[in-house]
mmCIF file of C-alpha atoms in Angstrom:
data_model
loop_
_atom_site.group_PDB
_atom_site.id
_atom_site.type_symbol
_atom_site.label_atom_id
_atom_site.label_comp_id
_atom_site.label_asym_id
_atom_site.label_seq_id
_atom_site.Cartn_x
_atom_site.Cartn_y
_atom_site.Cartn_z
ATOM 1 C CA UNK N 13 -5.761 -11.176 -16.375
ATOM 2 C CA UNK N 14 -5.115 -12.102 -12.663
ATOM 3 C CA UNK N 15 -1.565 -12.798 -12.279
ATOM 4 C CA UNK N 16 0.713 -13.953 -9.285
ATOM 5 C CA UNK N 17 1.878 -17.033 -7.500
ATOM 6 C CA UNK N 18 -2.505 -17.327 -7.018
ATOM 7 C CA UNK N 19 -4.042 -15.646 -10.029
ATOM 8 C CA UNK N 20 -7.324 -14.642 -7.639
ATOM 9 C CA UNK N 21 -8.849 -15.639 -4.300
ATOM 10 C CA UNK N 22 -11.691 -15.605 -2.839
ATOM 11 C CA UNK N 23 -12.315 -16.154 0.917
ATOM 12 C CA UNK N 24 -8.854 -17.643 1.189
ATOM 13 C CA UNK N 25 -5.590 -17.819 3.761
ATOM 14 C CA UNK N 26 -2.304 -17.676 2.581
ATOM 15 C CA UNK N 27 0.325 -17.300 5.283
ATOM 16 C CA UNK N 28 4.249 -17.608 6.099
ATOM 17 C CA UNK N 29 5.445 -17.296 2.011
ATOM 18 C CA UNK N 30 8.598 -15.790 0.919
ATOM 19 C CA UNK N 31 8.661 -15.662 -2.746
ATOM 20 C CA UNK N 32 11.985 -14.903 -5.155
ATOM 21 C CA UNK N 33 12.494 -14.139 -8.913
ATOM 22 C CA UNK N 34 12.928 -11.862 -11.707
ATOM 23 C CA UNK N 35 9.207 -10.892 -13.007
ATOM 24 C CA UNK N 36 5.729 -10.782 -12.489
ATOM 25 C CA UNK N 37 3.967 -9.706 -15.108
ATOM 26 C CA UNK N 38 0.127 -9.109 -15.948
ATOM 27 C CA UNK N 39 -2.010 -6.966 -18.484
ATOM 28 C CA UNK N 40 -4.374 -6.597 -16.022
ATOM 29 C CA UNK N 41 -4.097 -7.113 -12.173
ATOM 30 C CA UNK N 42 -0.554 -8.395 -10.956
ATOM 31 C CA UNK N 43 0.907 -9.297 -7.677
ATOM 32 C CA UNK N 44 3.192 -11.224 -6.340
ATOM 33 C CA UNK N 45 1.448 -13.228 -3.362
ATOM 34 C CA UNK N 46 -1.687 -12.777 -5.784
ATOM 35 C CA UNK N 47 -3.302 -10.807 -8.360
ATOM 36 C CA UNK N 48 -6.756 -10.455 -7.321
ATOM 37 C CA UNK N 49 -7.898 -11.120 -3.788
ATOM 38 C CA UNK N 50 -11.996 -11.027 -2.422
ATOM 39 C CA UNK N 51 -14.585 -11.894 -0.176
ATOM 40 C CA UNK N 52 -12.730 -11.674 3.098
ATOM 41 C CA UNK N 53 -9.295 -12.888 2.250
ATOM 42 C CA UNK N 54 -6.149 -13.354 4.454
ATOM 43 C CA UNK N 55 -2.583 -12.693 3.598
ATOM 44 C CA UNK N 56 -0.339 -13.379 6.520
ATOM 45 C CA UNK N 57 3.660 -12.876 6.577
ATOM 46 C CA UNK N 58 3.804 -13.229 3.124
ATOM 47 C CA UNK N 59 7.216 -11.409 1.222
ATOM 48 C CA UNK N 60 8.338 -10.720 -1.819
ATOM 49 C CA UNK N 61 12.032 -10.359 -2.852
ATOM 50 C CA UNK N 62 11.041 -10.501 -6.894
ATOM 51 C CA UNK N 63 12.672 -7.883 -8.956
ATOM 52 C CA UNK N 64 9.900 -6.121 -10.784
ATOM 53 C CA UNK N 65 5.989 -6.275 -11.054
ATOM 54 C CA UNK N 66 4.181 -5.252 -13.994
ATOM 55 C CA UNK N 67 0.424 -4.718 -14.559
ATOM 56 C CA UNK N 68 -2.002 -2.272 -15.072
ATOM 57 C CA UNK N 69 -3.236 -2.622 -11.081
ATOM 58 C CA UNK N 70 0.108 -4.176 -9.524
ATOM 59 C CA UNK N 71 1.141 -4.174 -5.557
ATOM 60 C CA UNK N 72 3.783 -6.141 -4.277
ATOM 61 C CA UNK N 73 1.884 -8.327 -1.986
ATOM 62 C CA UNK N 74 -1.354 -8.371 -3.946
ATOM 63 C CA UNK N 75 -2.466 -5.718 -7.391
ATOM 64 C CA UNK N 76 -6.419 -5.549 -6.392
ATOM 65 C CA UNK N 77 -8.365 -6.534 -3.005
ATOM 66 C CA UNK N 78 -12.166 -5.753 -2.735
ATOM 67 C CA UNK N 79 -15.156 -7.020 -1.281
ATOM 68 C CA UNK N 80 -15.975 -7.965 1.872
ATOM 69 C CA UNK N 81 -16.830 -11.674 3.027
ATOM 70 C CA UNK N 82 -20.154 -12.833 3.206
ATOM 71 C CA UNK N 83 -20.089 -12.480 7.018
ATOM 72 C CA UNK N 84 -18.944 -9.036 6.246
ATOM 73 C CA UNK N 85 -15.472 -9.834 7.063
ATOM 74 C CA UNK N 86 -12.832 -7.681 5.809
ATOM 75 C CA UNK N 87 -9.467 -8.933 3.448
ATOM 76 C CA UNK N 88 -6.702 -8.581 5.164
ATOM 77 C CA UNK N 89 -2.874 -7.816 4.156
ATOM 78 C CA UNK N 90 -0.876 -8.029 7.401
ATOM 79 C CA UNK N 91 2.829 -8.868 8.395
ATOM 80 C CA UNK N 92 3.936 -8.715 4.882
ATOM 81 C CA UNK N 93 6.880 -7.073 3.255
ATOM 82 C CA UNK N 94 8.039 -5.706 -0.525
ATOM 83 C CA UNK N 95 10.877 -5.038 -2.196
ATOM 84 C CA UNK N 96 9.889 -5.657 -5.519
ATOM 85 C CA UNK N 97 10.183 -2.422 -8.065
ATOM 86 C CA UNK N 98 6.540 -2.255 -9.792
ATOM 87 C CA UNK N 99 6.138 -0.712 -12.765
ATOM 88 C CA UNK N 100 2.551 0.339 -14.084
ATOM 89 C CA UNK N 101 1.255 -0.542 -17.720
ATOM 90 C CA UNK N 102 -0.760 1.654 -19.753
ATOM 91 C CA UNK N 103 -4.529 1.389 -19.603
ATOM 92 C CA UNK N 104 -7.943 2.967 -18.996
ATOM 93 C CA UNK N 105 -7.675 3.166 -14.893
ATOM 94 C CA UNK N 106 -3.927 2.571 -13.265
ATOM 95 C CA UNK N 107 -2.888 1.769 -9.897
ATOM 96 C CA UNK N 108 0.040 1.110 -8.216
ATOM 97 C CA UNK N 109 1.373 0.050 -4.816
ATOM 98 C CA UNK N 110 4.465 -1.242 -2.902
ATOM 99 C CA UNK N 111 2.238 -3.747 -0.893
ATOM 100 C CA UNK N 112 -1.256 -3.141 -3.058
ATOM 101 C CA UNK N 113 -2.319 -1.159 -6.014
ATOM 102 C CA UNK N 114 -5.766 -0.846 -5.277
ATOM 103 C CA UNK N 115 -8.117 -2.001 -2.219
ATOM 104 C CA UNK N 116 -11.511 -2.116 -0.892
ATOM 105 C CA UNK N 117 -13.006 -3.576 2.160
ATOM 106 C CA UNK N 118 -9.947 -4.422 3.247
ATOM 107 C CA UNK N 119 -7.051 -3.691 6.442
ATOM 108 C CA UNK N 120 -3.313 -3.376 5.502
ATOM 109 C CA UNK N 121 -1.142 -3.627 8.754
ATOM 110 C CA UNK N 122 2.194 -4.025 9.823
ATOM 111 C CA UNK N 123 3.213 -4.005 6.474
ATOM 112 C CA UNK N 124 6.715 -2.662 4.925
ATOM 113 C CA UNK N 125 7.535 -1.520 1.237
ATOM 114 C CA UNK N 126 11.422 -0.393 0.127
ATOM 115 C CA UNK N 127 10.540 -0.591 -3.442
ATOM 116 C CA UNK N 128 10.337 1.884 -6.053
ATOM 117 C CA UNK N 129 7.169 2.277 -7.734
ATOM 118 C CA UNK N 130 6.875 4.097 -11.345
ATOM 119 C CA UNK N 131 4.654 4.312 -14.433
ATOM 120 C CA UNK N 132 6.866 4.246 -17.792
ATOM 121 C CA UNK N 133 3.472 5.961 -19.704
ATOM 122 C CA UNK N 134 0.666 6.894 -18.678
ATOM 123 C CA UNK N 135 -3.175 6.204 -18.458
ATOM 124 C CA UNK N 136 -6.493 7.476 -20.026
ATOM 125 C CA UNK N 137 -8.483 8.424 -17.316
ATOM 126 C CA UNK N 138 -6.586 7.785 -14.076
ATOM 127 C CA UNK N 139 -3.774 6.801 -12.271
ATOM 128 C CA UNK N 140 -2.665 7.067 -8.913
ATOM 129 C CA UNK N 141 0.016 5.296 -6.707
ATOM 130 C CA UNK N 142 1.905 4.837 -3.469
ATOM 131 C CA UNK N 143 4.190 3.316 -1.464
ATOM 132 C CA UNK N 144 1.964 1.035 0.475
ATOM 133 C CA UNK N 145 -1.424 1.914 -1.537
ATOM 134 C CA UNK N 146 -2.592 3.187 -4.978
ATOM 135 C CA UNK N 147 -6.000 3.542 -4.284
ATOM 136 C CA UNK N 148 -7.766 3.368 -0.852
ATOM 137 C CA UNK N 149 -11.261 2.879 -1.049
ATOM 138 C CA UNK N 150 -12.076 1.215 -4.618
ATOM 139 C CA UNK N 151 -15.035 0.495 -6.123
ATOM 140 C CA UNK N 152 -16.452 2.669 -2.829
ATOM 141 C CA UNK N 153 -15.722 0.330 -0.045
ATOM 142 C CA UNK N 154 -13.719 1.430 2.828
ATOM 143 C CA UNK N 155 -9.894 0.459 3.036
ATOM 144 C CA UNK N 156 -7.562 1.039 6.277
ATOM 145 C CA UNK N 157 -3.684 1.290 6.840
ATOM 146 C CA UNK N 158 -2.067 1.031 10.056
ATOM 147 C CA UNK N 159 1.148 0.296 11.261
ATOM 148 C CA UNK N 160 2.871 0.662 8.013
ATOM 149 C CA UNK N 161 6.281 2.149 6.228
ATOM 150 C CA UNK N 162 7.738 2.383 3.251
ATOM 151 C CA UNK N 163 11.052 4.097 1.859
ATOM 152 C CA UNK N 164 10.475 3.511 -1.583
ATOM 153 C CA UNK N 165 10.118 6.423 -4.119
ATOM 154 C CA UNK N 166 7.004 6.848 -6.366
ATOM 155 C CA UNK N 167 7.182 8.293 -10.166
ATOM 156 C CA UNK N 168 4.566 8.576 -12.074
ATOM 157 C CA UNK N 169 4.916 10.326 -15.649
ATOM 158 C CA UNK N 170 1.113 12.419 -16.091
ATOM 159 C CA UNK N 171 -0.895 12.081 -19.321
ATOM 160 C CA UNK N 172 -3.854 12.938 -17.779
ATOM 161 C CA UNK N 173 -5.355 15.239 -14.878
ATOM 162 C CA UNK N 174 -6.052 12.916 -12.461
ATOM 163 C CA UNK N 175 -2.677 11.517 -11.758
ATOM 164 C CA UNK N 176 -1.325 11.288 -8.142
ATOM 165 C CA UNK N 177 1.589 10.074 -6.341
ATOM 166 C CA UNK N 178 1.951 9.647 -2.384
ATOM 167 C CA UNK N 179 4.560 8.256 -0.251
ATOM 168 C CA UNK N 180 1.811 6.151 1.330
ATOM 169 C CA UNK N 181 -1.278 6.420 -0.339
ATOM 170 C CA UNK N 182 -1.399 7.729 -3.804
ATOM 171 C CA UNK N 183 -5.450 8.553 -3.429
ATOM 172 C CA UNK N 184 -7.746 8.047 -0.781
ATOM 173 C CA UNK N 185 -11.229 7.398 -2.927
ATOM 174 C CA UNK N 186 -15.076 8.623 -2.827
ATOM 175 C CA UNK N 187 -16.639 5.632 -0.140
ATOM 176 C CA UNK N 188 -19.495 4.619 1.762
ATOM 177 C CA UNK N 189 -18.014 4.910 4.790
ATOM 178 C CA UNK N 190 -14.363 6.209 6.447
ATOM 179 C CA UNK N 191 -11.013 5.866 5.472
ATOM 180 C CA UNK N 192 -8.035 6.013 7.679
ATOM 181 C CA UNK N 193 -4.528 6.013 7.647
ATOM 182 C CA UNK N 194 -3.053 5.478 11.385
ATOM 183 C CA UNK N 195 0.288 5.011 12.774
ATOM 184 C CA UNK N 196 2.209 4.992 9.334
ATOM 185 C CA UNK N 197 5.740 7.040 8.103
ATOM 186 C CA UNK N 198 7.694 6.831 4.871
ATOM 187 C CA UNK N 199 10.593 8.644 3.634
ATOM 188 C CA UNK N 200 10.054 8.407 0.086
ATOM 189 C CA UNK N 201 10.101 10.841 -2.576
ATOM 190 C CA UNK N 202 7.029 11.091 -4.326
ATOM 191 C CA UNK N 203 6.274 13.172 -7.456
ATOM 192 C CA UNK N 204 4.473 13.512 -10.603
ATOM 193 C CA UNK N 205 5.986 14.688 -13.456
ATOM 194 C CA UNK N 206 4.832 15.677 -17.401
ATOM 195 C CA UNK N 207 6.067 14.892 -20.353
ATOM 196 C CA UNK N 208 8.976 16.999 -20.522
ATOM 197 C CA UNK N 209 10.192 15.577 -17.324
ATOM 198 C CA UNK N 210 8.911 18.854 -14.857
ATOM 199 C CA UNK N 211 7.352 18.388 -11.533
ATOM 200 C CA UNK N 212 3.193 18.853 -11.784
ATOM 201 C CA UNK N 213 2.449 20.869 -8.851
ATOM 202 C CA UNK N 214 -0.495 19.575 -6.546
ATOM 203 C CA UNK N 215 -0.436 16.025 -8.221
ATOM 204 C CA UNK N 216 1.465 14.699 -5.241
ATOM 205 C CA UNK N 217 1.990 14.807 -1.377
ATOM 206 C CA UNK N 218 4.762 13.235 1.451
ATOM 207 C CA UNK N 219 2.509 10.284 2.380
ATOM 208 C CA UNK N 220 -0.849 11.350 0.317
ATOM 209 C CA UNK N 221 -1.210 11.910 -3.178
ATOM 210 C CA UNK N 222 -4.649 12.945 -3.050
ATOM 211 C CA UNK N 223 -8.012 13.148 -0.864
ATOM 212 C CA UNK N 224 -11.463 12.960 -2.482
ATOM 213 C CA UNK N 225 -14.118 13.533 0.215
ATOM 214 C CA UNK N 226 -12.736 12.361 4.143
ATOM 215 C CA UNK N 227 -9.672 10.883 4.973
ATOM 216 C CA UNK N 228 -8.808 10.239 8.620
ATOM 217 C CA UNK N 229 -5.026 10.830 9.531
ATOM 218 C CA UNK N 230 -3.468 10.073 13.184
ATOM 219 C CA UNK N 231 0.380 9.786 14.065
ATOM 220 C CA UNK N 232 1.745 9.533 10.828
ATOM 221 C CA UNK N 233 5.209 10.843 10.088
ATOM 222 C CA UNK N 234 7.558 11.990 7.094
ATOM 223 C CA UNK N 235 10.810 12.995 5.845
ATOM 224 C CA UNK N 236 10.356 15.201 2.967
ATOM 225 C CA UNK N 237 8.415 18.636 3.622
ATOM 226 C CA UNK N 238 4.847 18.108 3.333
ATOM 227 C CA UNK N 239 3.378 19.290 0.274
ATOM 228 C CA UNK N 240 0.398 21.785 -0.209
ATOM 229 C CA UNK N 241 -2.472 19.370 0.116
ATOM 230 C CA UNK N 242 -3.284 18.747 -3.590
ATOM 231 C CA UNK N 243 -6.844 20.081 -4.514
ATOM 232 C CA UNK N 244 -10.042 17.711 -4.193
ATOM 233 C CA UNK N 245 -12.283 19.522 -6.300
ATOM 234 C CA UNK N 246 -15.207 17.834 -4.997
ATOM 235 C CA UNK N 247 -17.699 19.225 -1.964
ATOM 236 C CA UNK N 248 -18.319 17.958 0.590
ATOM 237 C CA UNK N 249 -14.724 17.213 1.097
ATOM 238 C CA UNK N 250 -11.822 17.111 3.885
ATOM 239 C CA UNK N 251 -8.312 17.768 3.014
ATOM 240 C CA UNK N 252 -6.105 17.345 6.052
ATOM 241 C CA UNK N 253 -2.782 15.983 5.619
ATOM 242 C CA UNK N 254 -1.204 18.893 6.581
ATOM 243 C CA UNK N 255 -1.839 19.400 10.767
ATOM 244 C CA UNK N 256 -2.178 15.115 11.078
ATOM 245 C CA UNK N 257 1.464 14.620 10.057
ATOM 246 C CA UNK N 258 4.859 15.382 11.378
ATOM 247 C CA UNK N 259 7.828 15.990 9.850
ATOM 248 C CA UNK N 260 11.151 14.627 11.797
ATOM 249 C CA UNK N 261 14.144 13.819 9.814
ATOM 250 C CA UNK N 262 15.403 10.579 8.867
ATOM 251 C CA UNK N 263 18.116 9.800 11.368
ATOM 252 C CA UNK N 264 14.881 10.286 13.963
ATOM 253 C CA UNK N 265 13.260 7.484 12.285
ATOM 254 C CA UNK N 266 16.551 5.337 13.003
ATOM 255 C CA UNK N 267 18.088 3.858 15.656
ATOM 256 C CA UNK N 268 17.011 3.087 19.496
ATOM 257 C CA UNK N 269 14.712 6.228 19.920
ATOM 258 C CA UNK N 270 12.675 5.801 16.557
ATOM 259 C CA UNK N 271 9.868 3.726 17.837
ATOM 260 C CA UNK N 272 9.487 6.466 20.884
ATOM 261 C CA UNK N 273 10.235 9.416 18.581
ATOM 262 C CA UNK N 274 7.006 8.388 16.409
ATOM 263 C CA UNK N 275 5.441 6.921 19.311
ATOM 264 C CA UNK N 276 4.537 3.906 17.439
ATOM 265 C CA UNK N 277 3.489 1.583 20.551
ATOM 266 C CA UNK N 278 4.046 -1.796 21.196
ATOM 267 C CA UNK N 279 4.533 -4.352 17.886
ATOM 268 C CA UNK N 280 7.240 -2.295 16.932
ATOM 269 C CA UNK N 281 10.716 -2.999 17.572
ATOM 270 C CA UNK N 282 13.788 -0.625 17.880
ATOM 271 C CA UNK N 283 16.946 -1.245 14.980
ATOM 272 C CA UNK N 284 19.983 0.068 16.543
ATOM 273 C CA UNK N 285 21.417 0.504 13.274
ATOM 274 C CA UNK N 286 18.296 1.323 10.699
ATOM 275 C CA UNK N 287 14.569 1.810 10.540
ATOM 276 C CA UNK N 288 12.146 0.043 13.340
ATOM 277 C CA UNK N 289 11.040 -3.576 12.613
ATOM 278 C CA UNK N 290 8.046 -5.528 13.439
ATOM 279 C CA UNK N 291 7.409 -7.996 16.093
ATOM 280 C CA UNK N 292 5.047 -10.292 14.455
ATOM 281 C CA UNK N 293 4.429 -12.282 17.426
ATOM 282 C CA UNK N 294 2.958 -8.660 19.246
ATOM 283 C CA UNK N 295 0.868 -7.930 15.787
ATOM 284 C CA UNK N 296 -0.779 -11.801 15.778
ATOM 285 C CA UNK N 297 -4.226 -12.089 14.571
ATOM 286 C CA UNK N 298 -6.039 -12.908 17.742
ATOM 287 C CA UNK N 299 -9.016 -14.718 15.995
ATOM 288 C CA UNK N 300 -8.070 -17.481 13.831
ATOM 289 C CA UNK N 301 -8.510 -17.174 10.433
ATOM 290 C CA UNK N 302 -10.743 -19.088 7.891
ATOM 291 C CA UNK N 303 -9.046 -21.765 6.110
ATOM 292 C CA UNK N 304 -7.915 -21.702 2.914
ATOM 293 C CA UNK N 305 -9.527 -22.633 -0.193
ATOM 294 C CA UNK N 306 -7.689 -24.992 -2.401
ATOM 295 C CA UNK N 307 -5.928 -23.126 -5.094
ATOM 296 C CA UNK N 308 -3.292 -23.644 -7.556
ATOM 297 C CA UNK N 309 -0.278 -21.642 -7.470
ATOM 298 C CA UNK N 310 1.786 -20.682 -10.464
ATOM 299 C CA UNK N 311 4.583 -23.551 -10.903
ATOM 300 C CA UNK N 312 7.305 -20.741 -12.966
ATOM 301 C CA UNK N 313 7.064 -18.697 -9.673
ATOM 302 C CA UNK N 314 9.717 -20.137 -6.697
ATOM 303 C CA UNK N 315 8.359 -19.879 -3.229
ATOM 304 C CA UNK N 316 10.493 -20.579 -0.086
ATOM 305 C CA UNK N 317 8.666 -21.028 3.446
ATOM 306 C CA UNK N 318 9.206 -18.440 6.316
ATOM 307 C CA UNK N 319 8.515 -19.027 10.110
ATOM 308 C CA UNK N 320 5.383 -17.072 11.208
ATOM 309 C CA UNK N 321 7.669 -15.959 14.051
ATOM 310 C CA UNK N 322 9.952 -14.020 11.607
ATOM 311 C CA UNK N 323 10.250 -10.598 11.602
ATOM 312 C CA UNK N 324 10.131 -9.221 8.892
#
């Protein structure tokens, strides 16, 4: 049920990975750098360029990431890039992501998405997605993303109530502990939509689908007009997308002034001619990480290596 170049990891490194192809495909957790990732993993300038992903928990990068090391170390998805369409299966609980469907204990950084990401049906209890994250927080363990984009749009046909789409994070879940979402802008169109094909109003927002309890927003920007914050329907609770992002239009998110017009700060790198990049060599780890346990990766999927000095 864990499917990807490395089915699932635990308190592994994987670095400097570009992989190609036409599918990944799980019935349970599916992604392309891995499918399940735990206990203080690493995934370092890792890409994917494959055309779709499929699973019922599916990310780009990685489909599910929880639990901390035993040191209490955190998993970490940084430096890594996705344009990989994922498409979301039917099941009980579904979650998508460009870079990750779901996540706990973990940091997502400098990390870039220009996929789409849609559900063909729906699910039977839940089902949430984003451009960078589907679920922030799972299984109640706190989940951060910083220094992040994506321009890929998210669909997601509704079946049930809970169903929410966000340009960035689709929903930020009940935790012990904080959530936050730092430093981050997409310009993807995110909706939800019934049966018949109409918008659901409240089911999605510009970077943030949904916010159950406290979610902690800082210098985040967006090109579509930020939505009414959807409800939470759970006290205590803070909703507060709305006064923590800005809306600037997309040429101001282009070109030499972008990385000043968002004032993203240094690891970001001005594109004359399209959206900032990342300077990999300014976003380093600066502790070196643990090395990697020996796994076996999946022979039908074709990996290519890619300098750690790239930017992605």
């Amino acid at each position: 049920t864990d499917t990807g170049l490395f089915g699932r990891v635990s308190g592994a490194t994987i670095k400097n990975l570009t992989v190609t192809g036409d599918k990944v495909a799980g019935a349970k957790y599916a992604g392309v750098i891995a499918g399940y990732a735990i206990n203080g993993s690493t995934i370092y300038n890792c890409h994917s360029a494959v055309k779709t992903v499929q699973g019922a928990t599916a990310g780009g990068i990685v489909g599910r990431v929880q639990a901390a090391g035993a040191d209490g170390s955190f998993n970490v998805i940084k430096g890594c890039t996705s344009s990989s369409e994922i498409v979301l299966l039917a099941s009980k609980d579904v979650f998508g992501g460009g870079i990750v469907g779901a996540a706990g204990a973990t940091e997502i950084s400098w990390c870039i998405n220009t996929g789409n990401v849609k559900s063909e049906v729906g699910s039977t209890n839940l089902l949430t997605a984003g451009g960078i994250l589907g679920v922030q927080g799972a299984s109640s363990m706190t989940s951060n993303v910083r220094n992040c984009y994506s321009t890929g749009d998210v669909t997601l046909l509704s079946t049930v109530d809970a169903t929410y789409a966000g340009g960035i994070i689709g929903r930020a879940a009940h935790i012990n502990g904080e959530n936050y979402l730092d430093n981050c802008f997409s310009t993807g169109h995110a909706i939800v939509k019934d049966e018949a094909g109409a918008a659901v109003d409240g089911k999605y927002g510009s970077l943030i689908g949904h916010i159950r309890y406290v979610l902690f927003v800082s210098n985040c920007y967006t090109s579509i007009p930020v939505s009414e914050c959807p409800e939470v329907g759970f006290d205590p609770y803070a909703c507060i997308e709305n006064g923590n992002i800005t809306i600037i239009t997309e040429a101001q998110m282009k070109g030499n002034d972008a990385v000043t017009n968002m004032k993203l700060g240094s690891g970001w790198v001005a594109d004359a001619a399209g959206f900032p990049t990342i300077d990999l060599s300014a976003a380093k780890d600066t502790e070196t990480p643990p090395e990697p346990e020996v796994t076996t990766p999946d022979p039908s999927v074709t990996t290519t290596p890619a300098p750690t000095t790239t930017t992605p």
